[in-house]
Amino acid sequence: MVARVRPASARAVDVLLNAGLQAHRDGQFKEWTGQRHRRLAARLEHPWLALVLGTIAAATPAANRRALAQRALLVWAMSQLRPDHLSGLQDIAPQAWLQSTSWRPLLALACHHGFLAIPDFPSHYRRRAGESAVDNLCGLWSVVPSTLYRYMEKGRQQMGEVFLSREPSGELMLSLRETTWRLVSAELPPVEDRRAWHREQAEQALAQARATDALWHATLADDFELSLQVVRRHSLALAATEEADVMLARWRQRRSDAFSSFELALGTAALWRHRQDPARENEQLQVALRTADASGRGLLLGRAYAALGRFHMQRDPDRTQACYEDAIRLLRAAVDDRSDESAARHAGEELARVLIHLAWTHILRDDPKGLPLLEQVDQLARQSPLPDDIQAEAEQTWGEYWRRSGDLQRALQHKQRALNIYERLGDQRSMLSTCNNLSLLYAEARDLDRALHYGYRVLEAAANTRIEPLVLAGAELHVGIAHFYRNDFDGAIHHYLRALKAYDLAGSKGRTGACHYNLAEAYFHRFARSGDADDERLGDQHAGIALRLGQQEQRKGWAESVGNLKGSVLGGAQAQIDRLLPEEVAEHFVEMREVQAHRKRLAMPGLAAAEQASIRLQVARAYLAIAVREREAALTLARKHGLGERFDEELTAMRRTFERTLSWHEQVTARWEQVAADLLAPERREAVLARLFEQGALSKSVYASLSGMGLATASKHLGLLASRGLLLQSGRGPATRYRLPDSPDAKA
């Protein structure tokens, strides 16, 4: 007979329940026996205990805090077994005790461990004095003890599944917080003003950079300004959890005025920006713009255009300029309107912020128009002191201006002042961005130890929290530059390649070209040292790509800089780059590099026929990907200029060539119609597939938007689609993405 092995989650839940029972009895934890049990229990409680402790941090004495947190965690986890999906263990109807078997795992577990008292039902069972919970329930339900223990085992396994959830929904996390608070508040001494108490806890959590705890207390205090302060300063930390989305959604339901709706839309847009979802970010910015327009308030409309200008900064420079100019015009009018002094002062602050952002865009292009804009900001600051966050942005921008002017000492002074302000405010995102700037400045000043210190400070933060791709890419690039100046070309190339990958993900073509230039320079230097022909070849490849990207952006002097790079590194013998990439290779670098690698494999003698066939099919797939891309580019141009009919004959002839690619789309569509018909309506299914075919992957939030459902339901749907083989899941937390299993991206 083979012994039945209990799941690890059930064993660890048993440990937690026993510890919770002891805590429930005497307010202390018994020492868990056995290293394995301690490890399992810690694995279960780790993702959740911090949330519980953050909720009750200042509400209970330190001596009892962990015991109460453990008890709250277990009560909530057991309440997840309730068939009626309510939180907590209160208000269980007699029918649930007597007739419904679906309640029995919860009731057996809670009663056995002392979290619930069994009501007396004399008409069904007369219990003895001092009877144990097991005997009482066996008599009440007319079952033998082994059946009762099976109920408890089922409950433990279900609790373990809750604890081990890899991507808990925001609603689930918020229900844990609310259950915890109900347990704690029942034991708190009465206070005269509970809202003031919550406001105090929110300010304390804000000072300790516990963003989600601060937002929760601020919403309970019904303090809108404090809630906005949390969202503005800690949007990066809030973006890492869906609990913030649920809090803001509930907050929006309670406040329907134009100002609140506007601010919440901007705050939600910031969360989507940190999650790298430009579609959802733009959607919220458009909500803010419509709300501001309907309100008729120039201050709000100016801020909406300023936010849109920032959104388009990396995407459309002309649109950025237009949005910022509209924002400045509206905010100047609001400043001149003295009917509301408070609104005029606020408009002046926002005007300073927009001038700073516009100056930044000019400075990045080495445009002299940035200086007078910064001087206008200084004039506004002399008229009325600016808030710390705006003053820090001004210091940042002045630092960049002096860096590009060649005065590194003044640049460092401004950047250090900006960092000091951000550290005082607890603004993590801005702190990391400023550390990035300082890393580059110190590298240019050849203070390489400090350059690496600030660069690695950003990289270490990225290992523990989610940061914006551009900030991470900048840190990798600047650390690579510091290694390059140390003549550590291996380290420089390593970080340059990581920066290139991050910039590609962020869609920043300008910085991608700079990465290719730096890589070419580092490879040429390593070739000069080692004589490895591969380094020279890779240097030529990256130089060719950098040249093409610079020409596309019409950079002044870029062709001369790239053209002289190899000669300046290797000397006059090779004054020009003699092996720049052919245009076709540069245009389709990834695919052509793959083809070259496969051709080298085919040239090896002794390959089996099956392996040769496999390699040739991979070559064909790479060429097909190039052909599809060119075809789509042609179709886009034809649609844009209304030339569709003109190319009908050519497209008809090409359909035979693309028959296999098209048939894959058709096969995928047919399979979804057959397997996912019970989950999605036809029009919703078509929208989801269109997004997958176009982008290659989607997130839970995008799926929720396309399917018209909530995030919790979308998460369940995606799990079902993955279990049916229609999607493949990759990543963790907010970075989770779902791809088609047969797509080239998924295979790669």
Phi, psi and omega in degrees: 000128182272129180289141180276126182266125179284144176300149180301323181298321180292321179295317181291324176298323177299318177299314180296320180295318178296319177295319178295324177297317179295318178297322179296328183279313188234008176076007180230161177263137169281153180288125179289138182263136176093127181298322182296317179296319180296320181294317179295316180296319178296322179297323182286320188271344189302310184292341189252330189294326179298321178296316180294314181296324177295332179285323187252010191310309185260004185268344185226155176297149183300327183295326183258359191295314183291322179297318179292322178296319179297316181296316179298320180298318182287321178299316179295315181299320177292326180292341176291347176275354182294129177295335180272000173064022173275157179265149181092173182248014181267168173059049174265120187290153177304325180300324178296324179288324192261326193240327189271115179287339180293341179275346192294322176303316179294310185296318180297316182292312183294320181288319181298324182263009171083014179272346177224143172263137182280121177296160179269125177237078186297335180288342181251326183199132178258108183276155180276160176294132179073016182291141180289161180297322180298312180295321181298313182291323177299318178290320181294322184260357180058050178233162176274160183304325181298324177294318179298319179292329175294321175302315182294321179296320177298319178296319179297317180296320179294321176296319178300322178296324177295313183295323186270011179301125183284333183222073181296142181286160178298323178297321180294316180294321180290327177294324175297316180297318181292319177298317178301316183293324178297319179293319183287315185296332178292337181256358180281146173292148181295144176238157185291321182225099182292328178295318178297324178296315178296322179297320178295318178294323179296318180294322178294316178295324179296319179294332180266008178062031173264081193297313184293320176298318181297318180295320181295314178294322180295322179290323176292329176283352182057038180254098186292318181297320179293321177298317178296322178299319178297314183296319183291319185277331189234033180297329180296315179291322180293330181293344182279355181223142178281349179299324178297323179298317181294318178300314181293324178295318178292323178296322179295326179293330182277341183234118184247001181287161187297318183297314180296315179299320179297311182295320180293325177295317178295319179297318178294323177299322178297322178297315181292331177296316180291336178271006178057047177237082186297330180296313180290325177298313180296324178300316179290324177295324177293324174299315179299319180295315179296320179296316180295319180296319180293331181285337181073014182261119182298328179299312180293319181294321177296319178294324178296315178294326177296318178296321177293324176299319178294321180299320185272001186302319181270359188243320187211093183302322181295317179292325176301312180300316181296317180296317181294322178295319176297320180297316180297317180300314182291320182288324176298319178296322179292326177294320182286342179278103186268013178290337178226101184297322180295315179295322179295319178295317178297319178297323177297321178294316180292326177297318178299319180297317181293320178299322179296314182295320179293320176299321180299317180296322178291318183295322179297335178262011182057036180268126182295350180292350179291326184296309179299330177293318177294325177294326175296323178297317178298323178295318177297322179294326177290328179288321180206128182303136180273151175301157185302319184294324178288321178298323178295320178297322178296317178299319178302313185290321175299320179300318179293323178299313182289330176297314181287341175275354177092003180262085186292327181295314177294323178298316180295322179299314180294317181294321179294323176296320178297317180297319178300317180294315182295323177295322178293324179280342184075024181275095187294317183300315181289326175301313182295320179297320179291322175301323176302311181297318180295324178300315179294317181298314181293328176295317179293329177278000180065023169268079194287331178297315178292324178300315179291325179301310182287325178294313180290337175299320177290316182295323177293322177295323180295333179287340184249345181210167181272127178235165183296142181302322181293323178292315178297316180298319178298321179296315179299318181296315184288324174296320176299320179297318179297318177296323179298316180294339175275003185064022174266082187288331176297312179295322179297314181297319179303311183284328176298318180296320177294321177295318179300317178298317181293320178294323176299316179296324181279350179074027182264094184291324181299314180288332176299318178299320178296322178296317178297321178297313180297320178296317178301316180298315181294319179295320179296319179295320179292326176295319179297330181277317189258336184075014180285120183297330178297324178295319178295317180298315180294324176298318177297318181299309183292327176295320179297318179294318179299319179298314181297316181294320179295322178293323178298324181269000177056048179285135181288130176072005184292317182299320180293320181296314180291319182296329181268357187298308185296318179296321181292331180276315188264351179101177187293342181298334179229068187291340178236156175288113188266353181225051173298153182298140168302152184304321182295320179292318180295323182289323182234063191297313185298312182293317182291328175295322177295319179298316181299319179296318179293323178297322178296320179295321179296332181285348180286133181286156172083012179288139177292157182299320181297320180291320177299318179297318180298317180296317180295324176295323177292323175298316179299320180295321179296315178295324179295322177297321177297315181297318179298318180297317179295320179297316180294323177298319178295317179296322179298315178296319181296317179294320182298324184254013177065039184249022186301313184294331183296331184252017182300316183295316180296321180292322178297319179293327182284338183301327178295321179294324183265015186300319182292318178298317180293324181294330176296317176300317181295320179296317179298315180298316180296321181293319178295321178299325183279318190265331185251016183296331182280350183256325187229138172291157184306315183292325177292321180296319179296321180294318179295315180294322178299320179293319179294317179295325184280312186262341181088340181199164175213158178261173180297320181295321179294319178298319179299319180293317183288327184268352177070040181224170180287167183294321181296315179295321179298321179298318178295318179300313182296323175297319178294317180297323177292320180293333178274003177083012181272337181223156172243135182261139176218156180083175181223154176060218180297344179272005180295133178229154181236130183236162173287134186294335183262004183284156178301324179296319181293322180291323179295000000 
